[in-house]
C-alpha cells in the first residue's frame, strides 16, 4: 500500500505523484489541514480559507474519480497538528509500505519530507514537480558560471523551449520584449472591468466559519471572499481575463490608481490568476496558450500577450529557479545591512501616505495587491526605509493569498530589497514620490506634497529616497545603471544633503523606527509577531 500526501498547493490532477497512483491497488491520498502550516507565519485568513476550501474541493474531485482520500480537517478532534504527525498516523493505520510525494513549494517542507524516511522507517519517494516548465537541473545548467542571473536571457530561452510567440527561431513581431510599450498611466476615464467573483458554496462557507473562529487574530478580512476554489472556477476566471482584460493588460501593466469604489479597483487589468496557478488549479502552459490564441485571433495585441507570457514563463519560472538553486541560504544575505522594524502601518494601514494606505488596506481586505503596488509602493518603501529583510519577507509571505516561499522570497528579498546583492536583479528599484506620481493618481489630494522633499508636508518618500542613496553610496555608486542618479546626487551641496538626512531621520522617528528608537518601537504588534523572532 502506498500513501500519497498532497499539499495545499498541489491541487492538480496531473500532479507527478498522482500520475503514479493506482486506485485499484489500495493506494491512498492523504490531505491535511494542520496548524503548523496555518501558523508558521500568521497567514491572512483569506489565504487560509482559500487553501482549505480548494483542498476540500480537490479531495471531493479525487474521490469522485474513485481515489481513496484520507482527509483531515483542522477541527478533527485528533488532528495531529503537522504534516509529519498526520502522515505517520495514516501510514500506521493504513499499513503503508511507501510514501510517494511531489516536490513541495517550500524548502522548509522539503527538509521535513527528507527526514520522514528515517523517522517512519519507510521509503519516501520525492518526485520532481513537472507542473513547472523549467526542471531544476536545466535551471542549474543555465545558471552555472554566471555571476549574476538576468531574467531577460532566461526568458528568451524559455520562449525557444516552449515555442510560445515564436516564428521559427525568431520572436513574433521581431522583438523579444515589448515592455517599453507597457508603461501608460491610466486615464481618469478608463474603467477596467471587474473580475469574476465566485460566491462561496456550502464547502467554502463551512471553511469560512472555521477560519473565522480559529484565526480571527490574524491580519486580514474574510468579508466578501470570492476566490476561485476549484478548477472549473479557475478556468472561468482565465476565460474572463483573456476576453475582457488581457487586451489592455500590457498598456496599463505598470499603472496604479486610487480606489474609486468601482469593482475593478483592486486589480485594474491584471489577471488575478496567481492563486489558481500557485495552487495548481491552472497550469502555466494552458494560460499562456490561451493568451497566444487570443493574439492569433486578433483579440489581443502583441504588447499585452508578450507581457503576460513573460510574467509566466519568464519571471515565474526564473524566480523559482533561483529559489531552489540558492536554498537554504538565499535569505541570509542582507547587502544593505537593513535592520529597521516594520512600521505599524504595514498592519494597520494608518498612514497619510495615500499610496501606502491604499496598498495596505487593499491587502487587508483582499489578500491581493497587484505587482506594482507590491514592488513600488510597499516594496519601495521597505527598501528606502531600510526595513529588516526578515520582517519584510515574513510580511509578504503572510499577507498575500498567492504567497508561497518559492515565489515570494526571490521577489521580496531579491527584486524588491536587493538584499541578495544583485544576484536576481541588476539594480534596486529605489524610487522617490515622483515615480508614484508619474504612474498613478495617488498624489492628487494626498496630504503630502510630492514636489517637496524637506518641508513639513513633504512626501516622506523623497527624503528617504536620497537618504537611501547616500547611506549606500559605497555599494551602489559604481553600478552603471545607477550612474544618472548618483550624478544628480553629486550636485547636491553638503547643506542639501544634511537637510535630506534630517528629514529622513525625522520621518523614521515619526514612524518609531529611527536608529535611536528602542528596538521594539513601532514594530509588528505583539500578536502578529509570534514567528518573526525565529
Ligand atoms: P498578473 O499581473 O496578472 O500577472 C500574471 C501572472 O504572472 C501572475 O499571476 C503570476 O503567476 C505571474 N507573475 C507576474 N509577476 C511575477 C513575478 N514577479 N514573479 C513570479 N510570477 C509572476 N507572486 C506570487 O505568485 N506569489 C507571491 O508571493 C508574490 N510575491 C511578490 C512579492 C513582491 C514584493 C513582488 C514585487 C511581487 C510578488 N509576486 C508574487 C509577483 C506578482 O506581484 C504577483 O504574481 C501578481 O501580483 C499576482 O497577481 P495577478 O495574478 O493579478 O498577476
Ligand atoms: C499555506 C498553507 C496553509 C495555510 N495551510 C495548509 C494546510 O493546512 N495544509 C496543507 O496541505 N497546506 C497548507 N498550506 C500550503 C502549504 O504551506 C504548502 O503546500 C507548502 O508550504 C508547500 O511546501
Coordinates of C-alpha atoms and ligand atoms in Angstrom, one line a residue:
X1 CA 0.0 0.0 0.0
X2 CA 1.4 3.4 -1.0
X3 CA 0.5 6.7 0.7
X4 CA 0.4 9.9 -1.4
X5 CA 0.5 13.1 0.7
X6 CA -0.9 16.0 -1.4
X7 CA -0.2 19.5 0.0
X8 CA -2.4 22.6 -0.3
X9 CA -0.5 24.0 -3.4
X10 CA -0.5 20.6 -5.2
X11 CA -4.1 20.6 -6.3
X12 CA -3.6 19.3 -9.9
X13 CA -5.0 16.1 -11.2
X14 CA -1.9 15.6 -13.3
X15 CA 0.5 16.0 -10.3
X16 CA 3.6 13.9 -10.8
X17 CA 2.8 11.7 -7.8
X18 CA -0.9 11.3 -8.6
X19 CA 0.0 10.0 -12.1
X20 CA 1.6 7.0 -10.3
X21 CA -1.4 6.3 -8.1
X22 CA -3.3 3.2 -8.9
X23 CA -6.8 3.3 -7.3
X24 CA -7.2 -0.5 -7.8
X25 CA -4.2 -1.4 -5.5
X26 CA -5.1 0.1 -2.2
X27 CA -3.1 3.3 -2.9
X28 CA -4.5 6.3 -0.9
X29 CA -4.1 10.0 -0.8
X30 CA -3.7 11.9 2.4
X31 CA -4.6 15.6 2.6
X32 CA -4.2 17.5 5.9
X33 CA -5.3 20.8 7.3
X34 CA -2.8 21.4 10.0
X35 CA -2.0 24.2 12.5
X36 CA 1.7 24.0 11.7
X37 CA 1.1 25.2 8.1
X38 CA -1.5 27.7 9.1
X39 CA 0.6 29.5 11.6
X40 CA 4.3 29.2 10.7
X41 CA 3.7 32.7 9.6
X42 CA 0.4 34.5 10.5
X43 CA -1.2 33.9 7.1
X44 CA -4.1 36.2 6.0
X45 CA -7.4 34.4 7.0
X46 CA -8.5 34.7 3.3
X47 CA -5.4 32.8 2.2
X48 CA -6.1 30.0 4.8
X49 CA -9.7 29.8 3.7
X50 CA -8.8 29.7 0.1
X51 CA -6.3 26.8 0.6
X52 CA -8.6 24.8 2.9
X53 CA -11.6 25.3 0.6
X54 CA -9.6 24.4 -2.6
X55 CA -8.2 21.3 -0.8
X56 CA -11.7 20.1 0.2
X57 CA -13.0 20.6 -3.4
X58 CA -10.0 18.8 -4.8
X59 CA -10.4 15.9 -2.4
X60 CA -14.0 15.6 -3.5
X61 CA -13.0 15.5 -7.1
X62 CA -10.4 12.8 -6.4
X63 CA -13.0 10.7 -4.6
X64 CA -15.4 11.1 -7.5
X65 CA -12.7 9.6 -9.7
X66 CA -12.5 6.6 -7.4
X67 CA -9.4 7.6 -5.5
X68 CA -9.3 6.8 -1.8
X69 CA -8.7 10.0 0.2
X70 CA -8.0 10.4 3.8
X71 CA -8.9 14.0 4.5
X72 CA -8.0 15.5 7.9
X73 CA -9.9 18.7 8.7
X74 CA -8.4 21.3 11.0
X75 CA -11.2 20.7 13.6
X76 CA -10.9 16.9 13.5
X77 CA -10.7 16.1 17.3
X78 CA -7.5 14.1 16.9
X79 CA -5.8 16.4 14.4
X80 CA -2.0 15.8 15.0
X81 CA -1.2 19.4 14.0
X82 CA 1.6 18.8 11.5
X83 CA 2.2 17.0 8.2
X84 CA 4.5 14.5 9.8
X85 CA 2.1 13.6 12.6
X86 CA -0.7 13.0 10.2
X87 CA 1.4 11.1 7.7
X88 CA 2.8 8.9 10.5
X89 CA -0.7 8.1 11.7
X90 CA -2.1 7.5 8.3
X91 CA 0.9 5.2 7.4
X92 CA 0.4 3.2 10.6
X93 CA -3.4 2.9 10.3
X94 CA -3.4 2.1 6.6
X95 CA -0.3 -0.2 6.6
X96 CA 1.6 1.9 4.1
X97 CA 4.8 0.4 2.7
X98 CA 5.9 3.5 0.8
X99 CA 5.3 7.2 0.7
X100 CA 5.2 9.0 -2.7
X101 CA 5.2 12.8 -2.7
X102 CA 5.7 15.6 -5.2
X103 CA 8.5 18.1 -4.6
X104 CA 6.9 20.8 -2.3
X105 CA 6.9 24.5 -2.8
X106 CA 9.0 25.5 0.2
X107 CA 12.4 24.4 1.4
X108 CA 11.1 24.1 4.9
X109 CA 8.7 21.4 3.8
X110 CA 11.3 19.6 1.7
X111 CA 13.6 19.4 4.6
X112 CA 10.8 17.9 6.7
X113 CA 9.9 15.4 3.9
X114 CA 13.5 14.3 3.6
X115 CA 13.6 13.4 7.3
X116 CA 10.5 11.1 7.1
X117 CA 12.3 8.1 5.6
X118 CA 14.4 7.8 8.8
X119 CA 11.6 8.8 11.1
X120 CA 9.0 6.5 9.6
X121 CA 11.2 3.7 8.6
X122 CA 9.6 3.7 5.1
X123 CA 10.9 4.6 1.7
X124 CA 9.9 8.1 0.8
X125 CA 10.0 9.0 -3.0
X126 CA 10.0 12.7 -3.8
X127 CA 9.2 13.3 -7.5
X128 CA 10.1 16.4 -9.4
X129 CA 7.1 18.9 -9.7
X130 CA 6.8 18.9 -13.5
X131 CA 3.9 21.4 -13.4
X132 CA 6.7 23.9 -13.8
X133 CA 8.3 24.4 -17.2
X134 CA 12.0 24.5 -16.3
X135 CA 13.3 21.5 -14.4
X136 CA 15.8 22.2 -11.5
X137 CA 18.6 20.6 -13.5
X138 CA 18.0 22.7 -16.5
X139 CA 18.0 25.9 -14.5
X140 CA 21.1 24.9 -12.7
X141 CA 22.8 24.2 -16.0
X142 CA 21.7 27.6 -17.4
X143 CA 22.9 29.4 -14.3
X144 CA 26.2 27.7 -14.0
X145 CA 29.2 30.0 -14.5
X146 CA 27.0 33.2 -14.4
X147 CA 27.8 35.6 -11.6
X148 CA 24.5 37.4 -12.0
X149 CA 21.3 35.9 -13.4
X150 CA 19.2 38.0 -15.7
X151 CA 15.6 37.2 -16.4
X152 CA 15.6 38.5 -20.0
X153 CA 18.1 35.9 -21.2
X154 CA 16.4 33.1 -19.3
X155 CA 13.1 34.2 -20.8
X156 CA 14.4 34.1 -24.4
X157 CA 15.5 30.5 -23.8
X158 CA 12.1 29.7 -22.4
X159 CA 10.4 31.2 -25.5
X160 CA 12.5 28.9 -27.6
X161 CA 11.9 25.9 -25.4
X162 CA 8.1 26.4 -25.3
X163 CA 7.7 27.7 -28.8
X164 CA 5.4 30.5 -27.5
X165 CA 5.2 33.6 -29.7
X166 CA 7.9 32.2 -31.9
X167 CA 8.2 32.4 -35.7
X168 CA 10.8 29.6 -36.4
X169 CA 13.7 30.6 -34.2
X170 CA 12.7 34.3 -34.2
X171 CA 10.3 36.1 -31.8
X172 CA 7.0 37.0 -33.3
X173 CA 7.0 40.8 -34.0
X174 CA 10.8 40.7 -34.4
X175 CA 11.2 41.7 -30.8
X176 CA 11.5 39.6 -27.6
X177 CA 10.2 42.2 -25.2
X178 CA 7.6 44.9 -25.6
X179 CA 8.0 46.3 -22.1
X180 CA 8.7 49.9 -23.3
X181 CA 5.1 50.0 -24.6
X182 CA 3.7 48.8 -21.3
X183 CA 4.1 51.9 -19.1
X184 CA 1.0 54.0 -19.7
X185 CA -0.6 56.0 -16.8
X186 CA -4.3 55.1 -16.6
X187 CA -6.5 58.0 -17.8
X188 CA -9.3 59.0 -15.4
X189 CA -12.0 57.9 -17.8
X190 CA -10.6 54.3 -18.0
X191 CA -12.8 51.8 -16.3
X192 CA -11.3 48.3 -16.0
X193 CA -14.0 45.6 -15.9
X194 CA -14.5 43.8 -12.6
X195 CA -13.0 40.4 -12.5
X196 CA -15.4 37.4 -12.0
X197 CA -16.5 36.9 -8.4
X198 CA -17.1 33.4 -7.1
X199 CA -19.8 33.2 -4.4
X200 CA -18.9 30.7 -1.6
X201 CA -20.7 27.4 -1.8
X202 CA -21.5 25.2 1.2
X203 CA -18.0 23.8 1.4
X204 CA -16.4 27.3 1.3
X205 CA -19.0 28.6 3.9
X206 CA -18.0 25.9 6.3
X207 CA -14.3 26.7 5.9
X208 CA -15.0 30.4 6.3
X209 CA -16.8 29.8 9.6
X210 CA -13.9 27.6 10.8
X211 CA -11.2 30.1 9.8
X212 CA -13.2 33.0 11.3
X213 CA -13.3 31.1 14.6
X214 CA -9.6 29.9 14.7
X215 CA -7.7 32.8 13.0
X216 CA -9.6 35.9 14.0
X217 CA -6.4 37.4 15.4
X218 CA -4.6 37.3 12.1
X219 CA -4.3 40.4 9.9
X220 CA -6.9 40.5 7.2
X221 CA -10.6 40.3 6.4
X222 CA -12.7 37.4 5.2
X223 CA -15.6 39.6 4.1
X224 CA -16.7 39.2 0.5
X225 CA -14.5 36.1 0.0
X226 CA -14.7 35.3 -3.7
X227 CA -11.6 33.5 -4.8
X228 CA -11.9 30.6 -7.4
X229 CA -11.6 27.4 -5.3
X230 CA -11.7 24.7 -7.9
X231 CA -10.6 24.1 -11.5
X232 CA -13.9 24.9 -13.1
X233 CA -13.9 28.3 -11.4
X234 CA -10.3 28.9 -12.2
X235 CA -11.0 28.1 -15.9
X236 CA -13.9 30.6 -15.9
X237 CA -11.5 33.2 -14.3
X238 CA -9.0 32.5 -17.1
X239 CA -11.6 32.9 -19.9
X240 CA -12.9 36.1 -18.4
X241 CA -9.4 37.6 -18.1
X242 CA -8.5 36.6 -21.7
X243 CA -11.6 38.1 -23.1
X244 CA -12.1 41.3 -21.0
X245 CA -8.8 42.3 -19.5
X246 CA -5.9 40.8 -21.5
X247 CA -6.3 43.3 -24.4
X248 CA -5.3 46.2 -22.1
X249 CA -3.1 44.2 -19.7
X250 CA 0.1 45.5 -21.4
X251 CA -0.8 49.2 -21.7
X252 CA -1.6 49.5 -18.0
X253 CA 0.7 46.8 -16.6
X254 CA 2.6 49.4 -14.5
X255 CA -0.3 51.7 -13.7
X256 CA -1.7 52.3 -10.2
X257 CA -4.9 54.1 -9.2
X258 CA -6.7 55.3 -6.1
X259 CA -9.8 53.3 -5.2
X260 CA -13.0 54.8 -6.7
X261 CA -15.5 52.4 -5.3
X262 CA -15.7 50.6 -8.5
X263 CA -15.5 46.8 -8.9
X264 CA -12.2 46.6 -10.8
X265 CA -10.3 48.9 -8.4
X266 CA -8.1 46.3 -6.8
X267 CA -6.8 44.6 -9.9
X268 CA -7.1 47.0 -12.8
X269 CA -6.3 44.9 -15.9
X270 CA -4.3 42.3 -14.0
X271 CA -5.3 38.7 -14.4
X272 CA -5.9 37.6 -10.8
X273 CA -4.7 34.2 -11.9
X274 CA -1.9 34.0 -9.3
X275 CA -3.7 31.9 -6.7
X276 CA -5.1 29.5 -9.3
X277 CA -1.7 29.0 -10.8
X278 CA 0.1 28.6 -7.5
X279 CA -2.4 26.2 -6.0
X280 CA -2.3 24.1 -9.2
X281 CA -5.8 24.7 -10.4
X282 CA -4.4 26.1 -13.7
X283 CA -1.1 25.2 -15.4
X284 CA 1.3 27.7 -16.8
X285 CA 1.2 26.4 -20.4
X286 CA -2.5 26.5 -20.7
X287 CA -2.8 30.1 -19.6
X288 CA 0.0 31.1 -22.0
X289 CA -1.6 29.1 -24.8
X290 CA -4.9 30.9 -24.1
X291 CA -3.2 34.3 -24.4
X292 CA -1.3 33.3 -27.5
X293 CA -4.6 32.1 -29.1
X294 CA -6.2 35.5 -28.3
X295 CA -3.3 37.2 -30.2
X296 CA -3.6 34.8 -33.1
X297 CA -7.3 35.5 -33.3
X298 CA -6.7 39.3 -33.3
X299 CA -8.4 39.7 -30.0
X300 CA -5.4 41.0 -28.0
X301 CA -2.3 43.0 -29.1
X302 CA 1.2 41.7 -29.0
X303 CA 2.4 44.0 -26.3
X304 CA -0.2 42.6 -23.9
X305 CA 0.2 39.0 -24.8
X306 CA 4.0 39.1 -24.8
X307 CA 3.9 41.0 -21.5
X308 CA 1.6 38.4 -19.9
X309 CA 3.5 35.4 -21.2
X310 CA 6.8 36.9 -20.0
X311 CA 5.4 37.0 -16.4
X312 CA 4.6 33.3 -16.5
X313 CA 7.4 31.6 -18.5
X314 CA 9.9 34.3 -17.6
X315 CA 9.5 35.8 -14.1
X316 CA 7.6 32.9 -12.6
X317 CA 10.0 30.2 -13.7
X318 CA 13.0 32.4 -13.2
X319 CA 12.3 33.2 -9.5
X320 CA 11.5 29.5 -8.8
X321 CA 14.8 28.5 -10.4
X322 CA 16.7 31.0 -8.2
X323 CA 14.9 29.8 -5.1
X324 CA 15.8 26.2 -5.5
X325 CA 19.3 27.0 -6.7
X326 CA 20.1 29.0 -3.7
X327 CA 18.1 27.5 -0.8
X328 CA 18.8 27.2 2.0
X329 CA 20.7 30.4 2.5
X330 CA 19.2 32.8 0.0
X331 CA 17.6 34.8 2.7
X332 CA 20.7 35.1 4.8
X333 CA 22.3 37.9 2.8
X334 CA 21.5 41.5 3.9
X335 CA 23.5 43.6 1.5
X336 CA 22.4 47.0 2.9
X337 CA 22.5 45.7 6.5
X338 CA 18.9 46.9 6.8
X339 CA 17.6 46.4 10.3
X340 CA 14.7 48.7 11.0
X341 CA 11.5 47.0 12.1
X342 CA 8.3 47.2 10.1
X343 CA 6.3 50.4 11.0
X344 CA 2.9 49.7 12.4
X345 CA 1.1 50.9 9.4
X346 CA 2.1 47.8 7.5
X347 CA -0.5 46.1 9.7
X348 CA -3.0 48.9 10.3
X349 CA -2.9 51.0 7.0
X350 CA -3.0 54.0 9.3
X351 CA -0.8 56.5 7.4
X352 CA -1.5 59.7 5.5
X353 CA 0.5 58.4 2.5
X354 CA -2.3 57.7 0.1
X355 CA -0.4 55.1 -1.9
X356 CA 0.7 53.1 1.1
X357 CA -2.7 53.4 2.8
X358 CA -4.4 52.0 -0.3
X359 CA -1.9 49.1 -0.8
X360 CA -2.2 48.0 2.8
X361 CA -6.0 48.4 3.1
X362 CA -6.5 46.5 -0.1
X363 CA -4.1 43.8 1.1
X364 CA -6.0 43.6 4.4
X365 CA -9.4 43.4 2.5
X366 CA -8.5 41.2 -0.4
X367 CA -5.2 39.4 0.4
X368 CA -4.2 40.8 -3.0
X369 CA -2.3 43.8 -4.4
X370 CA -1.1 44.0 -7.9
X371 CA 2.5 43.8 -8.9
X372 CA 3.3 47.5 -9.0
X373 CA 1.7 48.1 -5.6
X374 CA 3.9 45.2 -4.1
X375 CA 7.0 46.4 -5.9
X376 CA 6.8 50.2 -6.0
X377 CA 4.6 51.1 -3.0
X378 CA 5.2 48.8 0.0
X379 CA 8.3 47.3 -1.5
X380 CA 10.0 50.6 -2.4
X381 CA 9.2 52.0 1.0
X382 CA 10.7 48.9 2.7
X383 CA 13.8 49.3 0.6
X384 CA 14.4 53.0 1.0
X385 CA 13.4 53.0 4.7
X386 CA 16.0 50.2 5.4
X387 CA 13.5 47.7 6.8
X388 CA 14.8 44.4 8.1
X389 CA 14.5 41.8 5.3
X390 CA 13.4 39.1 7.7
X391 CA 10.4 41.2 8.7
X392 CA 9.6 42.3 5.2
X393 CA 9.8 38.7 3.8
X394 CA 7.5 37.4 6.6
X395 CA 5.0 40.2 5.9
X396 CA 4.8 39.4 2.2
X397 CA 4.6 35.6 2.9
X398 CA 1.8 36.2 5.4
X399 CA -0.5 38.7 3.7
X400 CA -0.9 37.6 0.0
X401 CA -3.1 34.7 -0.9
X402 CA -0.7 33.7 -3.7
X403 CA 2.3 33.7 -1.4
X404 CA 4.4 30.6 -1.2
X405 CA 8.1 30.9 -0.4
X406 CA 9.4 29.7 -3.8
X407 CA 7.9 32.7 -5.5
X408 CA 7.6 35.2 -2.6
X409 CA 11.1 35.1 -1.3
X410 CA 13.1 35.9 -4.5
X411 CA 10.6 38.7 -5.4
X412 CA 10.9 40.3 -1.9
X413 CA 14.4 39.6 -0.9
X414 CA 15.9 39.9 -4.4
X415 CA 13.7 42.1 -6.6
X416 CA 12.5 44.5 -4.0
X417 CA 15.1 44.7 -1.3
X418 CA 18.1 43.8 -3.4
X419 CA 19.3 42.1 -0.2
X420 CA 20.9 39.3 -2.3
X421 CA 23.5 41.7 -3.6
X422 CA 22.2 41.9 -7.1
X423 CA 22.0 38.1 -7.9
X424 CA 18.4 38.4 -9.2
X425 CA 18.2 42.0 -10.4
X426 CA 20.8 44.4 -11.8
X427 CA 19.8 47.3 -9.6
X428 CA 17.4 48.2 -6.7
X429 CA 14.1 49.6 -7.8
X430 CA 14.5 52.6 -5.5
X431 CA 12.2 55.5 -6.3
X432 CA 11.0 58.8 -4.9
X433 CA 7.5 60.0 -4.8
X434 CA 8.0 61.2 -8.4
X435 CA 7.6 57.7 -9.7
X436 CA 4.3 57.2 -7.8
X437 CA 3.1 60.5 -9.2
X438 CA 4.0 59.5 -12.7
X439 CA 2.3 56.1 -12.6
X440 CA -0.8 56.9 -10.5
X441 CA -3.2 59.4 -9.2
X442 CA -2.4 58.8 -5.6
X443 CA -0.5 62.1 -5.1
X444 CA -3.5 64.2 -6.1
X445 CA -5.2 65.1 -2.8
X446 CA -2.6 63.2 -0.7
X447 CA -1.8 65.1 2.5
X448 CA 1.8 65.2 1.5
X449 CA 3.3 67.3 -1.3
X450 CA 5.1 65.1 -3.8
X451 CA 7.0 68.1 -5.2
X452 CA 8.6 68.8 -1.8
X453 CA 11.4 66.8 -0.1
X454 CA 12.2 68.5 3.2
X455 CA 9.3 70.8 4.2
X456 CA 6.8 69.8 7.0
X457 CA 4.3 68.4 4.4
X458 CA 6.9 66.9 2.0
X459 CA 6.2 63.4 0.7
X460 CA 8.2 61.2 3.0
X461 CA 9.4 59.1 0.1
X462 CA 11.5 61.9 -1.3
X463 CA 13.9 62.4 1.5
X464 CA 14.0 58.7 2.3
X465 CA 15.0 58.0 -1.4
X466 CA 18.0 60.4 -1.2
X467 CA 18.9 59.1 2.2
X468 CA 18.9 55.5 0.9
X469 CA 21.2 56.6 -1.9
X470 CA 23.5 58.5 0.5
X471 CA 23.6 55.6 3.0
X472 CA 24.5 53.1 0.4
X473 CA 26.7 55.2 -1.9
X474 CA 29.7 52.9 -1.4
X475 CA 27.8 49.9 -2.6
X476 CA 25.7 51.5 -5.4
X477 CA 27.6 54.4 -6.9
X478 CA 29.7 52.1 -9.1
X479 CA 26.6 50.4 -10.6
X480 CA 26.4 51.6 -14.2
X481 CA 22.6 51.6 -14.0
X482 CA 22.7 54.0 -11.1
X483 CA 25.1 56.4 -12.7
X484 CA 22.5 59.0 -13.6
X485 CA 21.0 59.3 -10.1
X486 CA 24.5 59.4 -8.4
X487 CA 25.5 62.2 -10.9
X488 CA 22.4 64.1 -9.7
X489 CA 23.3 63.5 -6.0
X490 CA 26.9 64.7 -6.7
X491 CA 25.5 68.1 -7.5
X492 CA 23.8 68.4 -4.0
X493 CA 25.5 70.8 -1.6
X494 CA 26.6 69.5 1.8
X495 CA 23.7 71.6 3.3
X496 CA 21.2 70.0 1.0
X497 CA 22.4 66.5 1.9
X498 CA 22.2 67.4 5.6
X499 CA 18.6 68.7 5.2
X500 CA 17.6 65.5 3.4
X501 CA 19.2 63.3 6.1
X502 CA 17.5 65.3 8.8
X503 CA 14.1 65.0 7.1
X504 CA 14.6 61.2 6.6
X505 CA 15.6 60.8 10.2
X506 CA 12.6 62.8 11.3
X507 CA 10.2 60.6 9.2
X508 CA 11.8 57.4 10.6
X509 CA 11.4 58.9 14.1
X510 CA 7.7 59.6 13.5
X511 CA 7.3 56.0 12.4
X512 CA 9.1 54.9 15.6
X513 CA 11.9 53.2 13.7
X514 CA 14.8 55.7 13.8
X515 CA 18.2 54.3 14.7
X516 CA 18.0 55.6 18.3
X517 CA 14.4 54.3 18.9
X518 CA 14.1 51.4 21.2
X519 CA 14.3 48.3 19.1
X520 CA 10.7 47.2 19.5
X521 CA 9.2 50.7 19.0
X522 CA 6.7 50.8 16.1
X523 CA 7.4 47.2 15.4
X524 CA 4.9 44.5 14.5
X525 CA 2.2 44.3 17.2
X526 CA 2.9 41.5 19.6
X527 CA 0.1 39.2 18.4
X528 CA 1.4 39.3 14.9
X529 CA 5.0 38.7 16.0
X530 CA 4.9 35.1 17.0
X531 CA 7.2 33.9 14.3
X532 CA 9.2 37.0 13.5
X533 CA 11.9 36.4 16.1
X534 CA 12.7 32.9 14.8
Ligands
LIG1 P1 -0.7 39.5 -13.2 O1 -0.1 40.8 -13.1 O2 -1.9 39.3 -14.0 O3 0.5 38.5 -13.8 C1 0.1 37.3 -14.3 C2 0.9 36.2 -13.6 O4 2.2 36.3 -13.9 C3 0.7 36.1 -12.1 O5 -0.5 35.5 -11.7 C4 2.0 35.3 -11.7 O6 1.7 34.0 -11.8 C5 3.0 35.7 -12.8 N1 3.9 36.7 -12.3 C6 3.8 38.1 -12.5 N2 4.9 38.7 -12.0 C7 5.6 37.7 -11.4 C8 6.8 37.7 -10.6 N3 7.5 38.8 -10.4 N4 7.2 36.5 -10.1 C9 6.5 35.4 -10.3 N5 5.4 35.4 -11.0 C10 5.0 36.5 -11.6 N6 3.7 36.4 -7.0 C11 3.2 35.2 -6.4 O7 2.7 34.4 -7.2 N7 3.3 35.0 -5.1 C12 3.9 35.8 -4.3 O8 4.0 35.6 -3.1 C13 4.5 37.0 -4.8 N8 5.1 37.9 -4.0 C14 5.6 39.1 -4.5 C15 6.2 40.0 -3.7 C16 6.8 41.1 -4.2 C17 7.5 42.1 -3.3 C18 6.6 41.4 -5.6 C19 7.2 42.7 -6.2 C20 6.0 40.5 -6.4 C21 5.5 39.4 -5.9 N9 4.8 38.4 -6.8 C22 4.3 37.3 -6.2 C23 4.7 38.7 -8.2 C24 3.4 39.4 -8.6 O9 3.3 40.6 -7.9 C25 2.1 38.5 -8.5 O10 2.3 37.3 -9.1 C26 0.9 39.2 -9.0 O11 0.7 40.5 -8.5 C27 -0.3 38.3 -8.9 O12 -1.4 39.0 -9.4 P2 -2.1 38.6 -10.8 O13 -2.4 37.2 -10.8 O14 -3.2 39.6 -11.0 O15 -0.8 38.9 -11.7
LIG2 C1 -0.3 27.8 3.2 C2 -1.0 26.6 3.8 C3 -1.8 26.6 4.9 C4 -2.2 27.9 5.5 N1 -2.3 25.5 5.4 C5 -2.1 24.3 4.8 C6 -2.6 23.1 5.3 O1 -3.2 23.1 6.4 N2 -2.4 22.0 4.7 C7 -1.7 21.9 3.5 O2 -1.5 20.9 2.9 N3 -1.1 23.1 3.0 C8 -1.3 24.3 3.6 N4 -0.7 25.4 3.1 C9 0.1 25.3 2.0 C10 1.5 24.7 2.4 O3 2.1 25.6 3.3 C11 2.3 24.5 1.1 O4 1.8 23.4 0.4 C12 3.7 24.2 1.5 O5 4.3 25.2 2.1 C13 4.5 23.9 0.2 O6 5.7 23.3 0.5

